[in-house]
Amino acid sequence: MKTINRISIFLITGILVIMGSCQKLDVVPNNLLSDDQIFSSEAGINVYLAQVYRKLPIEDFTYRPAGRDGQSGFNLHHEWEHFWHSGAACGEMVGPWGGMDIGGGFGYWPYKDIRAVNYFIETLPKYSANFAGNKVNELLGEAYFLRAYYYFALAKRYGGVPLIAVTQNYPDQSIEELQVPRNTEEDTWNFIGNDCDQAIAMLPETNVAERANKYAAAALKSRAMLYAGSIAKYGSQNFVDGDARAMGFVGIAAEKADGFFQKAIEAAKQLEGKYSLYSANTNKEQNYADAFLDDKSPENILVRNYSIPSRTAHSWDATFSPRFMTANALSRAYPTLEFVERSGALNVTNGDGTPTRYTNLADAFQGLEPRLRGTIYFPGDVLRDRRFDVQRGLYPSFSGTAADEVAKDPNSRKYMLSGDPNTTFEGKTIIGQTGISTSGDDKTRTGFYVRKYIDYRRPQADVDLFTSTTHWIEFRYAEVLLNRAEADIETGQLDDALAALNLIRNRAGATPLTMADMTVDVVRNERCMELAFENHYWWDLKRWRTADVVLNNARFKGLMPYFVMNEGKYIFLKEPETFGRNYNFEKRFYYEPIPGGELGKNPNLYPNNPNY
């Protein structure tokens, strides 16, 4: 790997400015403190690291990958900035803004934050006399983890980037020295792996949940090396050509794939016996839902906490459930039928093609996989003592097949729809309080709502659901097992893959897999089901190089409940989601463009990524 000892002019911004806070770390503006005040005690160190942790590019409740008026990025703490989710840009969900709004990114370029980590790594050893035992090494291990995480966020967006491993200062060095060129994509992923190795070697096994230990570093390495292996294998098959590719700034040679996959497996195995899947409740549906709410879960490797005093509370509870259940908030993204049917087709049609009739909405969803029920709120489910009375409309009567009805021109269909949840016909509500409206963005457009991370324990009387403090789980053991299983499949280690996947499926209440199921498609589908709405799917489609196929003129569906009045029964029709979103992924979106402002400051960053 090349030795990196220069930094571009846009990095010269001083020590990290305070932007937020980190729970269990006292927060004071560290830019007002001297080195002696910061590095002479653990309290001073905590002040410094609090800012670095809070600015980590974690794609959590306060992350917005695209938005209007420049409202995109990490750590956005405004009540309305949390409804947009990467899943709504790739078919996991649909939202009020659609298509490929996030394809070109938002110009993330965190070298100011990387500089803060480099400064810490260089300065702390000068004060080692102030710390007993192995404390300095442990803190340095934390810094290597943090730097690897920042570079991971860069690599998955841009491929190869400038690798800055030391602190540089202007005007001590010339502008020419500071204008650092990009490293290759392979070098960048290797740099991340090496920083993870440093962190694993130096960090302790125990930790405070929101600060890294050696296993958090191993989890990051398993994730990063899986990405690198996928890019090497599938990026060699599906790519956009250009100068950046010819020079190695994007793309990795295909023969390097297995080496990266093996590193992912080895990193994942380090967590075996140290963490376990959450299994506190024998009811597997409730257990899965609670796994994301219990801050004592043995599955949690690294979390991010939120609080009202630190002004870091989020609005997931307010913006991912219907207005009827969220104290006048707006629900803004809805799971698709395609996601729901990953665990099997919903059987709402008889053998002759006619819709099955149901007395109650909930009857259609009995016997579904518990994990799916713990991830999604279905029509007829209950939240805070209120029922999801999801309804698309009324049919005075219904005859014929489901397929024929859906194929009709909407103007010729003999149903009644409404934009008002309180409108009735002959005493029967047309759509219901949580139903599918013909206007507005505050109700489901697919028939489903998100359940994952929704804190059902908060009372309906709580009018301030915008101030949720549920933690975000950035690394959990299920993902590590999935990383391991996928890398196993890619390298032919099928026995190990099967064992890892069946641990997850047992907790999910799903049927165990067999050796005959051990294919790439099966492990990918398992990953999509387990990690739904955790901001993985967008990046998975990109590293698998399948986004231009999955999102090629793609339109997604919902499950629309109707009440048939003369029968007193419900039917369900699989129809296009009512936003009518159309998705098209341009192949250049597999990489984001190097931000234009940075290219202007540092011409050595050229060539830009292909087709930009």
Coordinates of C-alpha atoms in Angstrom, one line a residue:
M1 CA 0.0 0.0 0.0
K2 CA 1.2 3.5 -0.7
T3 CA 2.4 5.6 2.2
I4 CA 0.1 8.6 2.7
N5 CA 1.5 11.7 4.4
R6 CA -0.3 14.6 2.7
I7 CA -3.7 16.2 3.1
S8 CA -5.6 18.5 0.8
I9 CA -6.4 22.1 1.7
F10 CA -10.0 21.5 2.3
L11 CA -9.0 19.4 5.4
I12 CA -7.5 22.4 7.2
T13 CA -10.4 23.3 9.4
G14 CA -9.0 23.0 12.9
I15 CA -10.0 20.5 15.6
L16 CA -13.5 19.1 15.3
V17 CA -16.2 21.6 16.2
I18 CA -18.9 20.5 18.6
M19 CA -22.0 19.3 16.7
G20 CA -23.9 17.2 19.2
S21 CA -23.4 14.9 22.2
C22 CA -22.8 11.2 23.1
Q23 CA -24.5 9.5 26.0
K24 CA -22.2 8.5 28.8
L25 CA -19.6 10.9 27.5
D26 CA -19.6 14.4 29.1
V27 CA -19.8 16.9 26.3
V28 CA -18.0 20.3 26.4
P29 CA -16.9 22.3 23.4
N30 CA -13.5 20.7 22.9
N31 CA -12.4 23.5 20.5
L32 CA -12.2 25.7 23.6
L33 CA -9.8 23.4 25.5
S34 CA -6.1 23.1 25.3
D35 CA -4.3 19.8 24.6
D36 CA -3.3 19.6 28.3
Q37 CA -6.9 19.9 29.3
I38 CA -8.1 17.3 26.8
F39 CA -5.3 14.7 27.0
S40 CA -4.4 14.8 30.7
S41 CA -7.4 12.9 32.0
E42 CA -10.0 10.4 30.9
A43 CA -12.7 13.1 31.4
G44 CA -10.9 15.3 28.8
I45 CA -10.6 12.3 26.5
N46 CA -14.3 11.7 26.8
V47 CA -15.1 15.2 25.8
Y48 CA -13.0 14.8 22.6
L49 CA -14.3 11.3 21.7
A50 CA -17.9 12.3 22.3
Q51 CA -17.8 14.6 19.3
V52 CA -16.1 12.0 17.1
Y53 CA -18.7 9.4 18.0
R54 CA -21.6 11.7 17.5
K55 CA -20.4 12.6 14.0
L56 CA -19.9 9.0 12.9
P57 CA -21.8 8.5 9.6
I58 CA -24.2 6.1 11.1
E59 CA -27.3 5.7 9.0
D60 CA -29.7 5.8 11.8
F61 CA -33.0 7.5 12.8
T62 CA -31.5 11.0 12.0
Y63 CA -30.0 10.1 8.7
R64 CA -31.6 11.4 5.5
P65 CA -30.0 10.2 2.3
A66 CA -31.8 12.8 0.1
G67 CA -34.1 15.7 0.6
R68 CA -35.3 19.1 -0.4
D69 CA -33.6 22.4 0.4
G70 CA -30.3 20.7 1.1
Q71 CA -31.7 18.7 4.1
S72 CA -29.6 15.6 3.6
G73 CA -26.9 13.9 5.6
F74 CA -26.2 12.5 9.0
N75 CA -27.2 13.6 12.5
L76 CA -30.2 15.8 11.4
H77 CA -32.1 16.7 14.5
H78 CA -35.3 18.3 13.3
E79 CA -38.5 16.5 13.9
W80 CA -39.5 16.3 10.2
E81 CA -36.1 15.1 8.9
H82 CA -36.4 11.5 9.9
F83 CA -39.1 10.2 7.6
W84 CA -36.9 9.7 4.5
H85 CA -35.3 6.3 4.4
S86 CA -33.0 4.6 1.9
G87 CA -35.5 1.8 1.7
A88 CA -37.9 4.1 0.1
A89 CA -35.6 4.5 -2.9
C90 CA -35.1 0.8 -3.7
G91 CA -38.4 -1.0 -3.2
E92 CA -38.1 -2.0 0.4
M93 CA -40.7 0.7 1.1
V94 CA -42.3 3.6 -0.8
G95 CA -42.4 7.2 0.4
P96 CA -43.8 10.5 -0.6
W97 CA -40.7 11.3 -2.6
G98 CA -39.7 8.5 -4.9
G99 CA -37.6 7.2 -7.8
M100 CA -33.8 7.5 -7.5
D101 CA -33.6 10.8 -5.5
I102 CA -30.6 9.4 -3.6
G103 CA -28.7 7.9 -6.5
G104 CA -26.1 10.7 -6.8
G105 CA -25.5 11.1 -3.1
F106 CA -25.2 14.3 -1.1
G107 CA -21.5 15.0 -1.3
Y108 CA -20.3 13.4 1.9
W109 CA -16.7 14.3 2.6
P110 CA -15.7 13.9 6.3
Y111 CA -12.0 14.7 6.2
K112 CA -12.4 17.3 9.0
D113 CA -13.6 14.5 11.2
I114 CA -10.9 12.1 10.0
R115 CA -8.4 14.8 10.9
A116 CA -9.7 14.9 14.5
V117 CA -9.1 11.2 14.8
N118 CA -5.6 11.4 13.3
Y119 CA -4.8 14.2 15.7
F120 CA -6.0 12.1 18.6
I121 CA -3.8 9.1 17.5
E122 CA -0.7 11.3 17.3
T123 CA -1.3 13.4 20.4
L124 CA -2.5 10.9 23.0
P125 CA 0.8 9.0 23.4
K126 CA 2.5 12.2 24.4
Y127 CA 0.4 12.1 27.6
S128 CA 0.7 8.4 28.3
A129 CA 2.1 9.1 31.8
N130 CA -1.3 10.3 32.8
F131 CA -3.0 6.9 32.3
A132 CA -2.5 3.6 34.1
G133 CA -2.2 0.1 32.6
N134 CA -3.3 -0.5 29.0
K135 CA -5.6 2.6 28.9
V136 CA -3.7 4.4 26.2
N137 CA -3.6 1.4 23.9
E138 CA -7.4 0.9 24.4
L139 CA -8.1 4.5 23.5
L140 CA -5.9 4.3 20.5
G141 CA -7.8 1.2 19.4
E142 CA -11.0 3.1 19.7
A143 CA -9.6 5.8 17.4
Y144 CA -8.5 3.2 14.8
F145 CA -12.1 1.9 14.8
L146 CA -13.5 5.4 14.3
R147 CA -11.2 6.1 11.5
A148 CA -12.0 2.8 9.8
Y149 CA -15.7 3.7 10.1
Y150 CA -15.3 7.1 8.5
Y151 CA -13.3 5.6 5.6
F152 CA -15.9 2.8 5.2
A153 CA -18.6 5.5 4.6
L154 CA -16.4 7.0 1.9
A155 CA -15.4 3.8 0.2
K156 CA -18.9 2.5 -0.3
R157 CA -19.8 5.8 -1.9
Y158 CA -16.8 6.7 -4.0
G159 CA -14.5 3.7 -4.2
G160 CA -10.9 4.9 -3.9
V161 CA -10.3 8.1 -1.9
P162 CA -7.3 10.0 -0.5
L163 CA -6.0 8.0 2.5
I164 CA -4.9 10.4 5.1
A165 CA -3.2 8.7 8.0
V166 CA -1.4 11.7 9.7
T167 CA -2.4 15.2 10.7
Q168 CA -1.3 17.9 8.3
N169 CA -1.2 21.6 8.9
Y170 CA -1.4 24.7 6.8
P171 CA 0.7 26.9 6.3
D172 CA 3.5 24.5 7.5
Q173 CA 3.2 22.7 4.2
S174 CA 2.6 24.0 0.7
I175 CA -0.7 23.8 -1.1
E176 CA 0.9 21.3 -3.5
E177 CA 1.7 19.0 -0.7
L178 CA -1.8 19.3 0.6
Q179 CA -3.5 18.4 -2.6
V180 CA -3.5 14.6 -2.2
P181 CA -4.6 12.3 -5.1
R182 CA -7.0 9.4 -4.7
N183 CA -5.8 6.0 -3.8
T184 CA -7.1 3.0 -5.6
E185 CA -10.3 1.3 -4.4
E186 CA -8.4 -1.8 -3.4
D187 CA -6.0 0.2 -1.3
T188 CA -8.9 2.0 0.4
W189 CA -10.6 -1.3 1.5
N190 CA -7.2 -2.7 2.6
F191 CA -6.7 0.5 4.7
I192 CA -10.0 0.0 6.4
G193 CA -9.2 -3.7 7.1
N194 CA -5.8 -2.8 8.5
D195 CA -7.3 -0.1 10.8
C196 CA -9.9 -2.7 12.0
D197 CA -7.0 -5.1 12.7
Q198 CA -5.3 -2.4 14.8
A199 CA -8.5 -1.8 16.7
I200 CA -9.2 -5.5 17.3
A201 CA -5.7 -5.9 18.7
M202 CA -5.8 -2.9 21.0
L203 CA -9.4 -2.7 22.2
P204 CA -10.7 -4.5 25.3
E205 CA -13.5 -7.1 25.2
T206 CA -15.8 -5.2 27.5
N207 CA -17.4 -1.9 26.5
V208 CA -20.1 0.7 27.1
A209 CA -22.8 -0.1 24.6
E210 CA -22.3 3.0 22.5
R211 CA -18.5 2.8 22.4
A212 CA -16.5 0.3 20.5
N213 CA -14.8 -2.8 21.9
K214 CA -12.7 -5.3 19.9
Y215 CA -15.9 -7.1 18.7
A216 CA -17.4 -4.0 17.3
A217 CA -14.2 -3.6 15.3
A218 CA -14.5 -7.2 14.2
A219 CA -18.1 -6.6 13.2
L220 CA -17.1 -3.6 11.1
K221 CA -14.3 -5.6 9.5
S222 CA -16.7 -8.4 8.6
R223 CA -19.1 -5.8 7.0
A224 CA -16.4 -3.9 5.1
M225 CA -14.6 -7.0 3.8
L226 CA -17.9 -8.5 2.6
Y227 CA -18.4 -5.3 0.6
A228 CA -15.0 -5.4 -0.8
G229 CA -15.3 -9.0 -1.9
S230 CA -18.7 -8.3 -3.6
I231 CA -17.3 -5.3 -5.4
A232 CA -14.3 -7.4 -6.6
K233 CA -16.5 -10.2 -7.8
Y234 CA -19.6 -8.5 -9.2
G235 CA -18.1 -5.1 -10.0
S236 CA -15.8 -7.0 -12.5
Q237 CA -18.9 -8.3 -14.3
N238 CA -21.1 -5.2 -14.2
F239 CA -19.5 -1.7 -14.4
V240 CA -19.3 1.6 -16.2
D241 CA -16.0 2.1 -17.9
G242 CA -14.0 5.3 -17.7
D243 CA -10.6 6.8 -16.7
A244 CA -11.3 6.3 -13.0
R245 CA -11.8 2.5 -13.6
A246 CA -8.8 2.2 -15.8
M247 CA -6.7 3.8 -13.1
G248 CA -8.1 1.6 -10.3
F249 CA -9.9 4.3 -8.4
V250 CA -13.1 2.3 -8.9
G251 CA -13.2 -1.4 -9.1
I252 CA -11.1 -4.3 -7.7
A253 CA -9.7 -7.2 -9.7
A254 CA -12.0 -10.2 -9.6
E255 CA -9.2 -12.6 -8.4
K256 CA -9.1 -10.6 -5.1
A257 CA -12.7 -11.4 -4.2
D258 CA -12.1 -14.7 -2.3
G259 CA -9.4 -13.1 -0.2
F260 CA -11.7 -10.4 1.0
F261 CA -14.6 -12.9 1.6
Q262 CA -12.3 -15.0 3.7
K263 CA -11.3 -12.0 5.8
A264 CA -15.0 -11.3 6.4
I265 CA -15.5 -14.9 7.6
E266 CA -12.5 -14.7 10.0
A267 CA -13.6 -11.4 11.4
A268 CA -17.2 -12.7 12.0
K269 CA -16.0 -15.8 13.7
Q270 CA -14.3 -13.7 16.4
L271 CA -17.7 -12.8 17.8
E272 CA -18.8 -16.5 18.2
G273 CA -19.6 -17.2 21.8
K274 CA -19.3 -13.5 22.7
Y275 CA -22.8 -12.4 21.5
S276 CA -26.0 -14.3 20.9
L277 CA -29.4 -13.7 19.2
Y278 CA -32.1 -12.1 21.3
S279 CA -34.4 -14.8 22.7
A280 CA -35.9 -13.4 25.9
N281 CA -39.6 -14.1 24.9
T282 CA -40.9 -17.5 23.9
N283 CA -43.4 -15.8 21.6
K284 CA -41.2 -15.5 18.6
E285 CA -43.2 -12.6 17.0
Q286 CA -43.0 -10.5 20.2
N287 CA -39.4 -11.6 20.8
Y288 CA -38.3 -10.2 17.4
A289 CA -40.1 -6.9 17.9
D290 CA -38.6 -6.6 21.4
A291 CA -35.1 -7.3 20.1
F292 CA -34.9 -3.7 18.8
L293 CA -36.2 -2.1 22.0
D294 CA -34.4 -4.0 24.8
D295 CA -31.2 -2.1 25.6
K296 CA -29.9 -5.2 27.5
S297 CA -30.0 -7.4 24.4
P298 CA -27.1 -9.8 24.1
E299 CA -27.3 -9.3 20.4
N300 CA -26.3 -5.6 20.5
I301 CA -22.6 -5.0 19.6
L302 CA -22.7 -1.2 19.1
V303 CA -25.6 1.1 19.6
R304 CA -26.3 4.8 19.4
N305 CA -28.3 6.3 22.2
Y306 CA -30.6 9.4 22.1
S307 CA -31.9 11.7 24.8
I308 CA -34.1 14.7 25.2
P309 CA -31.7 16.8 27.3
S310 CA -28.9 16.4 24.6
R311 CA -31.4 17.3 21.9
T312 CA -30.7 14.1 20.1
A313 CA -34.2 12.5 20.3
H314 CA -35.6 11.3 17.1
S315 CA -39.1 10.9 15.6
W316 CA -39.3 7.3 14.3
D317 CA -42.4 6.6 16.4
A318 CA -44.1 9.7 15.0
T319 CA -43.2 9.3 11.4
F320 CA -43.5 5.6 10.7
S321 CA -47.0 5.0 12.1
P322 CA -50.3 6.5 11.0
R323 CA -51.6 9.9 12.3
F324 CA -54.3 8.0 14.1
M325 CA -51.7 6.4 16.3
T326 CA -49.0 9.0 16.6
A327 CA -50.5 12.1 18.2
N328 CA -51.1 13.9 14.9
A329 CA -47.9 13.0 13.1
L330 CA -47.6 11.9 9.5
S331 CA -46.6 8.4 8.5
R332 CA -44.1 8.7 5.6
A333 CA -42.9 5.4 4.3
Y334 CA -44.6 2.1 3.7
P335 CA -43.3 -1.5 3.2
T336 CA -44.0 -3.0 -0.2
L337 CA -45.8 -6.2 -1.0
E338 CA -42.6 -7.4 -2.7
F339 CA -40.8 -7.1 0.6
V340 CA -43.6 -8.8 2.6
E341 CA -43.6 -11.7 0.2
R342 CA -39.9 -12.5 0.6
S343 CA -40.9 -15.1 3.2
G344 CA -43.6 -16.5 0.9
A345 CA -46.6 -15.4 -1.2
L346 CA -49.6 -14.1 0.8
N347 CA -52.4 -16.6 0.1
V348 CA -55.4 -14.3 -0.4
T349 CA -56.7 -15.9 -3.6
N350 CA -58.7 -19.2 -4.1
G351 CA -57.7 -21.9 -6.5
D352 CA -60.1 -20.5 -9.1
G353 CA -58.6 -17.0 -8.9
T354 CA -61.4 -15.4 -6.9
P355 CA -60.4 -13.4 -3.8
T356 CA -60.6 -15.3 -0.6
R357 CA -63.3 -13.9 1.8
Y358 CA -62.4 -13.0 5.4
T359 CA -64.7 -12.1 8.3
N360 CA -61.9 -10.0 9.9
L361 CA -59.0 -8.2 8.4
A362 CA -56.5 -10.0 10.7
D363 CA -57.7 -13.4 9.5
A364 CA -55.7 -13.1 6.3
F365 CA -52.4 -13.0 8.1
Q366 CA -52.6 -15.9 10.5
G367 CA -49.7 -18.4 10.3
L368 CA -47.1 -16.0 8.8
E369 CA -43.5 -16.2 9.8
P370 CA -43.1 -14.6 13.3
R371 CA -40.2 -12.5 12.2
L372 CA -42.3 -10.9 9.4
R373 CA -45.1 -10.2 11.9
G374 CA -42.5 -8.6 14.2
T375 CA -41.3 -6.4 11.4
I376 CA -44.5 -5.3 9.8
Y377 CA -47.9 -4.1 11.1
F378 CA -50.6 -5.8 9.0
P379 CA -54.3 -4.8 8.6
G380 CA -56.1 -5.8 11.8
D381 CA -53.0 -5.5 14.0
V382 CA -53.1 -3.4 17.2
L383 CA -50.8 -0.6 18.4
R384 CA -51.4 1.4 21.6
D385 CA -54.9 -0.2 21.9
R386 CA -55.9 1.0 18.4
R387 CA -56.5 -1.3 15.5
F388 CA -55.1 -0.9 12.0
D389 CA -58.4 -0.6 10.2
V390 CA -56.6 -0.5 6.9
Q391 CA -59.0 -0.4 4.0
R392 CA -58.8 0.8 0.4
G393 CA -62.5 1.1 -0.2
L394 CA -65.9 -0.6 -0.4
Y395 CA -67.5 -2.8 -3.0
P396 CA -71.3 -3.0 -2.9
S397 CA -70.8 -6.5 -4.4
F398 CA -67.9 -8.3 -6.0
S399 CA -67.7 -11.1 -8.6
G400 CA -65.0 -12.5 -10.8
T401 CA -61.3 -13.1 -10.3
A402 CA -58.8 -10.9 -8.5
A403 CA -56.6 -10.7 -11.6
D404 CA -59.4 -9.5 -13.9
E405 CA -60.4 -6.9 -11.4
V406 CA -57.0 -5.4 -11.0
A407 CA -56.5 -5.4 -14.8
K408 CA -59.6 -3.1 -15.3
D409 CA -59.4 0.6 -15.9
P410 CA -59.9 2.1 -12.5
N411 CA -62.8 4.2 -13.8
S412 CA -64.7 1.1 -14.7
R413 CA -64.3 -0.6 -11.3
K414 CA -67.5 -0.6 -9.2
Y415 CA -65.9 0.4 -5.9
M416 CA -66.0 3.5 -3.6
L417 CA -62.8 5.3 -2.5
S418 CA -62.3 8.3 -0.3
G419 CA -59.7 10.8 0.8
D420 CA -61.4 11.3 4.2
P421 CA -61.0 8.5 6.9
N422 CA -64.3 9.6 8.5
T423 CA -66.5 9.3 5.3
T424 CA -69.1 6.5 5.5
F425 CA -71.5 4.8 3.1
E426 CA -74.6 3.2 4.5
G427 CA -73.0 3.3 7.9
K428 CA -69.7 1.7 6.9
T429 CA -66.4 3.6 6.9
I430 CA -65.0 3.7 3.4
I431 CA -61.2 3.6 4.2
G432 CA -60.8 3.8 8.0
Q433 CA -58.5 5.9 10.1
T434 CA -55.4 4.0 8.9
G435 CA -56.7 3.2 5.5
I436 CA -55.5 4.0 2.0
S437 CA -56.5 7.5 1.1
T438 CA -57.0 9.0 -2.3
S439 CA -55.2 12.1 -1.1
G440 CA -52.5 13.1 1.4
D441 CA -49.3 11.4 2.5
D442 CA -50.4 10.5 6.1
K443 CA -51.6 7.0 5.5
T444 CA -50.3 3.8 4.0
R445 CA -50.0 3.5 0.2
T446 CA -49.3 -0.3 0.4
G447 CA -51.6 -1.6 3.1
F448 CA -48.6 -2.1 5.5
Y449 CA -46.8 -0.1 8.2
V450 CA -43.4 -0.5 9.8
R451 CA -43.3 -2.3 13.1
K452 CA -39.5 -2.6 13.6
Y453 CA -38.2 -0.1 16.2
I454 CA -41.7 1.2 16.9
D455 CA -42.0 1.5 20.7
Y456 CA -45.5 0.1 21.4
R457 CA -44.9 0.8 25.1
R458 CA -45.3 4.5 24.7
P459 CA -48.9 5.6 25.5
Q460 CA -51.3 7.0 22.9
A461 CA -51.7 9.9 25.3
D462 CA -48.0 10.8 24.7
V463 CA -48.4 13.8 22.5
D464 CA -44.7 14.2 21.9
L465 CA -43.8 11.0 20.0
F466 CA -41.4 13.2 18.1
T467 CA -39.0 12.8 21.0
S468 CA -38.3 9.1 20.9
T469 CA -35.2 7.8 22.7
T470 CA -35.1 4.3 21.4
H471 CA -31.5 3.3 20.6
W472 CA -30.3 2.5 17.1
I473 CA -28.4 -0.8 16.8
E474 CA -25.5 -0.1 14.4
F475 CA -24.0 -3.6 14.8
R476 CA -25.9 -6.6 15.9
Y477 CA -25.0 -10.3 15.9
A478 CA -27.6 -11.3 13.3
E479 CA -25.8 -9.1 10.7
V480 CA -22.5 -10.6 11.6
L481 CA -23.9 -14.1 11.1
L482 CA -25.4 -13.0 7.7
N483 CA -22.0 -11.5 6.7
R484 CA -20.4 -14.8 7.5
A485 CA -23.0 -16.9 5.7
E486 CA -22.8 -14.8 2.6
A487 CA -19.0 -14.9 2.4
D488 CA -19.2 -18.7 3.1
I489 CA -21.6 -19.1 0.1
E490 CA -19.3 -17.1 -2.1
T491 CA -16.3 -19.3 -1.1
G492 CA -18.1 -22.7 -1.1
Q493 CA -18.1 -23.2 2.7
L494 CA -21.7 -24.4 2.7
D495 CA -21.8 -26.2 6.0
D496 CA -20.8 -23.1 7.9
A497 CA -23.3 -21.0 5.9
L498 CA -26.1 -23.3 6.7
A499 CA -25.4 -23.3 10.5
A500 CA -25.2 -19.5 10.6
L501 CA -28.5 -19.1 8.7
N502 CA -30.4 -21.6 10.7
L503 CA -29.5 -19.8 13.9
I504 CA -31.2 -16.8 12.5
R505 CA -34.2 -18.7 11.1
N506 CA -34.7 -20.5 14.4
R507 CA -34.9 -17.2 16.2
A508 CA -37.2 -15.9 13.5
G509 CA -39.6 -18.9 13.8
A510 CA -38.9 -19.8 10.2
T511 CA -38.6 -23.3 8.7
P512 CA -34.9 -24.5 8.8
L513 CA -33.0 -24.5 5.6
T514 CA -31.3 -27.5 4.1
M515 CA -28.1 -28.0 2.2
A516 CA -30.1 -27.9 -1.0
D517 CA -31.1 -24.3 -0.1
M518 CA -27.5 -23.1 0.1
T519 CA -27.4 -20.7 -2.9
V520 CA -26.4 -17.0 -3.2
D521 CA -30.0 -16.1 -3.8
V522 CA -31.3 -17.8 -0.6
V523 CA -28.7 -16.1 1.6
R524 CA -29.4 -12.7 0.0
N525 CA -33.1 -13.1 0.6
E526 CA -32.5 -14.1 4.2
R527 CA -30.4 -10.9 4.6
C528 CA -33.2 -8.8 3.1
M529 CA -35.8 -10.2 5.5
E530 CA -33.6 -10.0 8.6
L531 CA -32.1 -6.6 8.1
A532 CA -35.2 -4.8 6.7
F533 CA -35.5 -1.1 7.3
E534 CA -32.0 -0.9 8.8
N535 CA -30.4 0.9 5.8
H536 CA -28.6 -2.1 4.4
Y537 CA -30.7 -3.0 1.3
W538 CA -29.7 0.0 -0.8
W539 CA -26.0 -0.7 -0.3
D540 CA -26.5 -4.5 -0.8
L541 CA -28.1 -3.9 -4.2
K542 CA -25.2 -1.7 -5.2
R543 CA -22.4 -4.1 -4.1
W544 CA -24.2 -7.1 -5.6
R545 CA -24.5 -5.0 -8.8
T546 CA -28.1 -5.9 -9.2
A547 CA -29.7 -2.5 -8.7
D548 CA -29.8 -1.8 -12.4
V549 CA -31.9 -4.9 -12.8
V550 CA -34.1 -4.8 -9.7
L551 CA -34.8 -1.1 -10.3
N552 CA -35.2 -1.2 -14.1
N553 CA -38.5 0.6 -14.7
A554 CA -39.6 -1.0 -11.5
R555 CA -43.0 -0.4 -10.0
F556 CA -44.0 -2.0 -6.6
K557 CA -47.2 -3.3 -5.2
G558 CA -49.3 -3.2 -2.1
L559 CA -52.0 -5.4 -0.7
M560 CA -55.3 -3.5 -0.8
P561 CA -58.2 -4.6 1.6
Y562 CA -61.8 -4.0 0.5
F563 CA -65.0 -4.6 2.3
V564 CA -67.7 -6.3 0.2
M565 CA -70.9 -4.9 1.6
N566 CA -73.5 -7.4 0.5
E567 CA -71.4 -10.3 1.9
G568 CA -70.1 -8.6 5.0
K569 CA -66.6 -9.9 4.2
Y570 CA -63.1 -8.5 3.4
I571 CA -61.1 -9.3 0.2
F572 CA -57.5 -8.4 -0.6
L573 CA -56.2 -7.5 -4.0
K574 CA -52.5 -7.2 -5.0
E575 CA -52.4 -3.8 -6.7
P576 CA -49.8 -1.1 -7.6
E577 CA -48.9 1.1 -4.6
T578 CA -50.9 4.3 -4.8
F579 CA -48.0 6.7 -5.0
G580 CA -47.4 5.2 -8.5
R581 CA -43.6 5.5 -8.1
N582 CA -41.4 4.4 -11.0
Y583 CA -37.8 3.4 -10.3
N584 CA -34.9 3.5 -12.7
F585 CA -31.3 3.0 -11.6
E586 CA -28.6 4.4 -13.8
K587 CA -25.5 2.2 -13.8
R588 CA -23.3 5.1 -12.9
F589 CA -25.1 5.2 -9.5
Y590 CA -23.0 2.3 -8.4
Y591 CA -20.5 5.0 -7.4
E592 CA -21.3 8.6 -6.4
P593 CA -19.5 11.5 -7.9
I594 CA -16.6 13.1 -6.0
P595 CA -18.1 16.3 -4.7
G596 CA -17.7 19.2 -7.1
G597 CA -16.5 21.6 -4.5
E598 CA -13.7 19.3 -3.5
L599 CA -12.6 18.8 -7.1
G600 CA -12.4 22.6 -7.4
K601 CA -10.1 22.7 -4.3
N602 CA -8.0 19.7 -5.3
P603 CA -7.6 19.0 -9.0
N604 CA -5.6 15.9 -8.0
L605 CA -8.9 14.2 -7.2
Y606 CA -9.6 13.8 -10.9
P607 CA -10.6 11.8 -12.8
N608 CA -14.1 11.8 -11.4
N609 CA -16.1 8.5 -11.2
P610 CA -17.4 7.2 -14.5
N611 CA -20.1 9.1 -16.3
Y612 CA -19.9 12.1 -13.9

